[in-house]
Amino acid sequence: MRARVLVRPKAGILDPQGQAVERALPALGFTGVRNVHVGRLIELDVEDPQRLPEMCERLLSNPLIEDYQIIEAPE
Amino acid sequence: VKFGVVRFPGSCDDVDALQAALRIGDAVMLWHAERDLKGVDAVIIPGGFSYGDYLRAGAIARFAPVMGEVAEFAREGGLVLGICNGFQVLCEAHLLPGALLPNVSLKFLFRQVSLDVMSVDSPFTRACEPGARLSIPVKHMSGRFYAPEEQLDALEASGQVLLRYARGENPNGSLRDIAGVCNEGRNVFGLMPHPEHAVDGLSGSVDGLRIFESMRAHADDRVLA
């Protein structure tokens, strides 16, 4: 299976990357943008998708500071 | 006392840590791929960019073969000191509470900071005067200590916050100005500042020696006990 794992900072944790992007957009004329957060996209082919949550918990994300979401991607 | 300094691919403060430890006692280098702590009394996980810090700082290093031995050593009460990247590795390995996030400024920091010693009741701070202030440099990209509020309360209540940035000197946005924390057993300690870079008068401060002296005193007590 081709999978995408989205990793994002947990809600409520200060996200200076998101803030920096949010501040940069109006400078380019893109107004009306809020709640910008920057995370990480990990793409992978896995033989056993059942093991994906464990991979996310143990390595791909740090559950203390990040949430993850597993998305099945088209091959 | 015999210190062991773990060298990962990408470690860069391993030699300074070894040299600092040699001022206090004996010291050997430990290789990340070997499951052998060479009979040391204390382990130092040094600063740097272990395994390139890919994914997250410390995330991959925590699975290095030597880390299994370090965890076992810590479980048995052995002293483990994590400096900067070493702190990040120990948090990722769940040997210490919390996590280190990118600095609020998103900039790499390199400066001398003042640190308040919050507790001298630990194997890492016992050589400090109560209430002492230490001058030690920081140099990092991801040093913002984070833990959930209730965990921060618990860490403070149990005296696990050993070092704080002095008022107004928090360089990275660490919650509650935390610069260094220990585990519940008080035998594993991580800090973002670099005591190994403050051991010679030539560099402006020798306050970093207090940490290594504390560890020596603890090791000496254990031998006598």
mmCIF file of N, CA and C in Angstrom, chain A residues 1-73:
data_model
loop_
_atom_site.group_PDB
_atom_site.id
_atom_site.type_symbol
_atom_site.label_atom_id
_atom_site.label_comp_id
_atom_site.label_asym_id
_atom_site.label_seq_id
_atom_site.Cartn_x
_atom_site.Cartn_y
_atom_site.Cartn_z
ATOM 1 N N MET A 1 0.838 -1.193 0.000
ATOM 2 C CA MET A 1 0.000 0.000 0.000
ATOM 3 C C MET A 1 0.875 1.246 0.000
ATOM 4 N N ARG A 2 0.457 2.217 -0.780
ATOM 5 C CA ARG A 2 1.108 3.527 -0.778
ATOM 6 C C ARG A 2 0.402 4.360 0.286
ATOM 7 N N ALA A 3 1.163 4.882 1.236
ATOM 8 C CA ALA A 3 0.530 5.648 2.311
ATOM 9 C C ALA A 3 1.169 7.019 2.430
ATOM 10 N N ARG A 4 0.354 7.928 2.902
ATOM 11 C CA ARG A 4 0.861 9.247 3.261
ATOM 12 C C ARG A 4 0.602 9.445 4.748
ATOM 13 N N VAL A 5 1.619 9.886 5.439
ATOM 14 C CA VAL A 5 1.452 10.202 6.851
ATOM 15 C C VAL A 5 1.629 11.709 7.019
ATOM 16 N N LEU A 6 0.598 12.353 7.532
ATOM 17 C CA LEU A 6 0.676 13.787 7.811
ATOM 18 C C LEU A 6 0.984 13.965 9.290
ATOM 19 N N VAL A 7 2.014 14.723 9.570
ATOM 20 C CA VAL A 7 2.393 14.993 10.960
ATOM 21 C C VAL A 7 2.263 16.488 11.186
ATOM 22 N N ARG A 8 1.511 16.842 12.213
ATOM 23 C CA ARG A 8 1.311 18.279 12.473
ATOM 24 C C ARG A 8 1.506 18.578 13.953
ATOM 25 N N PRO A 9 1.910 19.826 14.250
ATOM 26 C CA PRO A 9 2.065 20.178 15.668
ATOM 27 C C PRO A 9 0.720 20.076 16.379
ATOM 28 N N LYS A 10 0.731 19.579 17.591
ATOM 29 C CA LYS A 10 -0.504 19.466 18.375
ATOM 30 C C LYS A 10 -1.113 20.838 18.585
ATOM 31 N N ALA A 11 -2.434 20.863 18.596
ATOM 32 C CA ALA A 11 -3.147 22.110 18.852
ATOM 33 C C ALA A 11 -2.698 22.684 20.199
ATOM 34 N N GLY A 12 -2.494 23.980 20.235
ATOM 35 C CA GLY A 12 -2.147 24.620 21.501
ATOM 36 C C GLY A 12 -0.654 24.761 21.723
ATOM 37 N N ILE A 13 0.143 24.032 20.938
ATOM 38 C CA ILE A 13 1.590 24.201 21.069
ATOM 39 C C ILE A 13 2.036 25.294 20.114
ATOM 40 N N LEU A 14 2.792 26.229 20.628
ATOM 41 C CA LEU A 14 3.267 27.361 19.828
ATOM 42 C C LEU A 14 3.986 26.847 18.579
ATOM 43 N N ASP A 15 3.577 27.364 17.420
ATOM 44 C CA ASP A 15 4.120 26.905 16.141
ATOM 45 C C ASP A 15 4.747 28.094 15.414
ATOM 46 N N PRO A 16 5.997 28.410 15.749
ATOM 47 C CA PRO A 16 6.609 29.614 15.147
ATOM 48 C C PRO A 16 6.767 29.523 13.634
ATOM 49 N N GLN A 17 6.899 28.302 13.097
ATOM 50 C CA GLN A 17 6.975 28.177 11.634
ATOM 51 C C GLN A 17 5.666 28.626 10.994
ATOM 52 N N GLY A 18 4.556 28.149 11.544
ATOM 53 C CA GLY A 18 3.247 28.541 11.032
ATOM 54 C C GLY A 18 3.065 30.046 11.132
ATOM 55 N N GLN A 19 3.479 30.611 12.269
ATOM 56 C CA GLN A 19 3.348 32.063 12.468
ATOM 57 C C GLN A 19 4.173 32.843 11.447
ATOM 58 N N ALA A 20 5.383 32.351 11.162
ATOM 59 C CA ALA A 20 6.254 33.052 10.217
ATOM 60 C C ALA A 20 5.628 33.059 8.824
ATOM 61 N N VAL A 21 5.047 31.922 8.447
ATOM 62 C CA VAL A 21 4.397 31.841 7.130
ATOM 63 C C VAL A 21 3.173 32.749 7.110
ATOM 64 N N GLU A 22 2.423 32.729 8.212
ATOM 65 C CA GLU A 22 1.215 33.556 8.280
ATOM 66 C C GLU A 22 1.550 35.040 8.154
ATOM 67 N N ARG A 23 2.681 35.434 8.724
ATOM 68 C CA ARG A 23 3.091 36.841 8.635
ATOM 69 C C ARG A 23 3.617 37.190 7.246
ATOM 70 N N ALA A 24 4.159 36.185 6.541
ATOM 71 C CA ALA A 24 4.768 36.461 5.239
ATOM 72 C C ALA A 24 3.714 36.629 4.145
ATOM 73 N N LEU A 25 2.582 35.944 4.271
ATOM 74 C CA LEU A 25 1.588 35.964 3.190
ATOM 75 C C LEU A 25 1.029 37.353 2.886
ATOM 76 N N PRO A 26 0.647 38.141 3.931
ATOM 77 C CA PRO A 26 0.097 39.479 3.611
ATOM 78 C C PRO A 26 1.094 40.360 2.863
ATOM 79 N N ALA A 27 2.383 40.140 3.113
ATOM 80 C CA ALA A 27 3.403 40.933 2.430
ATOM 81 C C ALA A 27 3.344 40.706 0.917
ATOM 82 N N LEU A 28 2.795 39.558 0.531
ATOM 83 C CA LEU A 28 2.668 39.253 -0.907
ATOM 84 C C LEU A 28 1.274 39.581 -1.432
ATOM 85 N N GLY A 29 0.471 40.191 -0.570
ATOM 86 C CA GLY A 29 -0.869 40.562 -1.004
ATOM 87 C C GLY A 29 -1.932 39.510 -0.708
ATOM 88 N N PHE A 30 -1.548 38.405 -0.054
ATOM 89 C CA PHE A 30 -2.530 37.375 0.296
ATOM 90 C C PHE A 30 -3.093 37.674 1.679
ATOM 91 N N THR A 31 -4.178 38.398 1.717
ATOM 92 C CA THR A 31 -4.768 38.753 3.006
ATOM 93 C C THR A 31 -5.846 37.736 3.367
ATOM 94 N N GLY A 32 -6.338 37.846 4.598
ATOM 95 C CA GLY A 32 -7.431 36.972 5.021
ATOM 96 C C GLY A 32 -6.993 35.535 5.249
ATOM 97 N N VAL A 33 -5.737 35.305 5.599
ATOM 98 C CA VAL A 33 -5.257 33.949 5.885
ATOM 99 C C VAL A 33 -4.981 33.836 7.376
ATOM 100 N N ARG A 34 -5.524 32.790 7.982
ATOM 101 C CA ARG A 34 -5.323 32.620 9.428
ATOM 102 C C ARG A 34 -5.046 31.165 9.772
ATOM 103 N N ASN A 35 -4.605 30.954 11.018
ATOM 104 C CA ASN A 35 -4.389 29.598 11.541
ATOM 105 C C ASN A 35 -3.480 28.752 10.648
ATOM 106 N N VAL A 36 -2.349 29.321 10.257
ATOM 107 C CA VAL A 36 -1.387 28.586 9.439
ATOM 108 C C VAL A 36 -0.540 27.693 10.349
ATOM 109 N N HIS A 37 -0.429 26.435 9.976
ATOM 110 C CA HIS A 37 0.456 25.527 10.708
ATOM 111 C C HIS A 37 1.299 24.750 9.715
ATOM 112 N N VAL A 38 2.541 24.538 10.085
ATOM 113 C CA VAL A 38 3.450 23.820 9.203
ATOM 114 C C VAL A 38 3.761 22.466 9.827
ATOM 115 N N GLY A 39 3.541 21.417 9.043
ATOM 116 C CA GLY A 39 3.829 20.059 9.513
ATOM 117 C C GLY A 39 4.740 19.355 8.526
ATOM 118 N N ARG A 40 4.571 18.035 8.461
ATOM 119 C CA ARG A 40 5.485 17.237 7.660
ATOM 120 C C ARG A 40 4.678 16.164 6.927
ATOM 121 N N LEU A 41 5.061 15.887 5.697
ATOM 122 C CA LEU A 41 4.417 14.830 4.917
ATOM 123 C C LEU A 41 5.422 13.714 4.698
ATOM 124 N N ILE A 42 5.039 12.503 5.061
ATOM 125 C CA ILE A 42 5.914 11.344 4.851
ATOM 126 C C ILE A 42 5.170 10.381 3.926
ATOM 127 N N GLU A 43 5.761 10.046 2.800
ATOM 128 C CA GLU A 43 5.157 9.087 1.872
ATOM 129 C C GLU A 43 5.910 7.783 1.950
ATOM 130 N N LEU A 44 5.182 6.679 1.945
ATOM 131 C CA LEU A 44 5.866 5.393 2.031
ATOM 132 C C LEU A 44 5.027 4.264 1.449
ATOM 133 N N ASP A 45 5.713 3.276 0.897
ATOM 134 C CA ASP A 45 5.065 2.045 0.456
ATOM 135 C C ASP A 45 5.218 1.031 1.579
ATOM 136 N N VAL A 46 4.114 0.458 2.025
ATOM 137 C CA VAL A 46 4.204 -0.514 3.121
ATOM 138 C C VAL A 46 3.525 -1.825 2.747
ATOM 139 N N GLU A 47 4.163 -2.920 3.135
ATOM 140 C CA GLU A 47 3.570 -4.230 2.865
ATOM 141 C C GLU A 47 2.436 -4.509 3.842
ATOM 142 N N ASP A 48 2.604 -4.051 5.072
ATOM 143 C CA ASP A 48 1.603 -4.336 6.101
ATOM 144 C C ASP A 48 1.095 -3.024 6.717
ATOM 145 N N PRO A 49 0.022 -2.469 6.141
ATOM 146 C CA PRO A 49 -0.487 -1.171 6.620
ATOM 147 C C PRO A 49 -0.915 -1.201 8.085
ATOM 148 N N GLN A 50 -1.198 -2.428 8.596
ATOM 149 C CA GLN A 50 -1.596 -2.541 10.013
ATOM 150 C C GLN A 50 -0.520 -1.994 10.947
ATOM 151 N N ARG A 51 0.715 -1.997 10.441
ATOM 152 C CA ARG A 51 1.813 -1.579 11.309
ATOM 153 C C ARG A 51 2.058 -0.075 11.264
ATOM 154 N N LEU A 52 1.321 0.622 10.405
ATOM 155 C CA LEU A 52 1.537 2.065 10.265
ATOM 156 C C LEU A 52 1.347 2.852 11.568
ATOM 157 N N PRO A 53 0.271 2.582 12.320
ATOM 158 C CA PRO A 53 0.110 3.359 13.563
ATOM 159 C C PRO A 53 1.313 3.213 14.498
ATOM 160 N N GLU A 54 1.835 1.988 14.590
ATOM 161 C CA GLU A 54 2.992 1.765 15.461
ATOM 162 C C GLU A 54 4.214 2.541 14.951
ATOM 163 N N MET A 55 4.380 2.536 13.618
ATOM 164 C CA MET A 55 5.491 3.320 13.040
ATOM 165 C C MET A 55 5.344 4.794 13.397
ATOM 166 N N CYS A 56 4.097 5.268 13.331
ATOM 167 C CA CYS A 56 3.843 6.683 13.629
ATOM 168 C C CYS A 56 4.133 6.989 15.097
ATOM 169 N N GLU A 57 3.700 6.081 15.968
ATOM 170 C CA GLU A 57 3.872 6.313 17.408
ATOM 171 C C GLU A 57 5.342 6.274 17.821
ATOM 172 N N ARG A 58 6.079 5.368 17.181
ATOM 173 C CA ARG A 58 7.447 5.130 17.658
ATOM 174 C C ARG A 58 8.497 5.974 16.959
ATOM 175 N N LEU A 59 8.258 6.334 15.694
ATOM 176 C CA LEU A 59 9.317 7.059 14.989
ATOM 177 C C LEU A 59 8.826 8.259 14.181
ATOM 178 N N LEU A 60 7.779 8.044 13.366
ATOM 179 C CA LEU A 60 7.431 9.090 12.396
ATOM 180 C C LEU A 60 6.926 10.357 13.081
ATOM 181 N N SER A 61 6.299 10.199 14.255
ATOM 182 C CA SER A 61 5.882 11.381 15.008
ATOM 183 C C SER A 61 6.313 11.227 16.453
ATOM 184 N N ASN A 62 6.318 12.329 17.164
ATOM 185 C CA ASN A 62 6.491 12.290 18.618
ATOM 186 C C ASN A 62 5.130 12.627 19.222
ATOM 187 N N PRO A 63 4.415 11.621 19.726
ATOM 188 C CA PRO A 63 3.025 11.828 20.152
ATOM 189 C C PRO A 63 2.844 12.875 21.247
ATOM 190 N N LEU A 64 3.924 13.237 21.927
ATOM 191 C CA LEU A 64 3.809 14.272 22.961
ATOM 192 C C LEU A 64 3.553 15.643 22.332
ATOM 193 N N ILE A 65 4.118 15.865 21.157
ATOM 194 C CA ILE A 65 4.071 17.201 20.559
ATOM 195 C C ILE A 65 3.389 17.239 19.195
ATOM 196 N N GLU A 66 3.111 16.046 18.632
ATOM 197 C CA GLU A 66 2.575 16.016 17.269
ATOM 198 C C GLU A 66 1.393 15.058 17.154
ATOM 199 N N ASP A 67 0.458 15.402 16.255
ATOM 200 C CA ASP A 67 -0.606 14.480 15.860
ATOM 201 C C ASP A 67 -0.263 13.928 14.487
ATOM 202 N N TYR A 68 -0.701 12.705 14.228
ATOM 203 C CA TYR A 68 -0.464 12.155 12.893
ATOM 204 C C TYR A 68 -1.768 11.663 12.295
ATOM 205 N N GLN A 69 -1.762 11.587 10.977
ATOM 206 C CA GLN A 69 -2.928 11.118 10.250
ATOM 207 C C GLN A 69 -2.416 10.247 9.108
ATOM 208 N N ILE A 70 -2.992 9.057 8.992
ATOM 209 C CA ILE A 70 -2.558 8.135 7.941
ATOM 210 C C ILE A 70 -3.582 8.179 6.811
ATOM 211 N N ILE A 71 -3.094 8.402 5.607
ATOM 212 C CA ILE A 71 -3.983 8.496 4.455
ATOM 213 C C ILE A 71 -3.533 7.471 3.417
ATOM 214 N N GLU A 72 -4.482 6.665 2.952
ATOM 215 C CA GLU A 72 -4.133 5.735 1.874
ATOM 216 C C GLU A 72 -4.042 6.530 0.586
ATOM 217 N N ALA A 73 -2.917 6.377 -0.114
ATOM 218 C CA ALA A 73 -2.703 7.169 -1.324
ATOM 219 C C ALA A 73 -2.870 6.278 -2.540
#
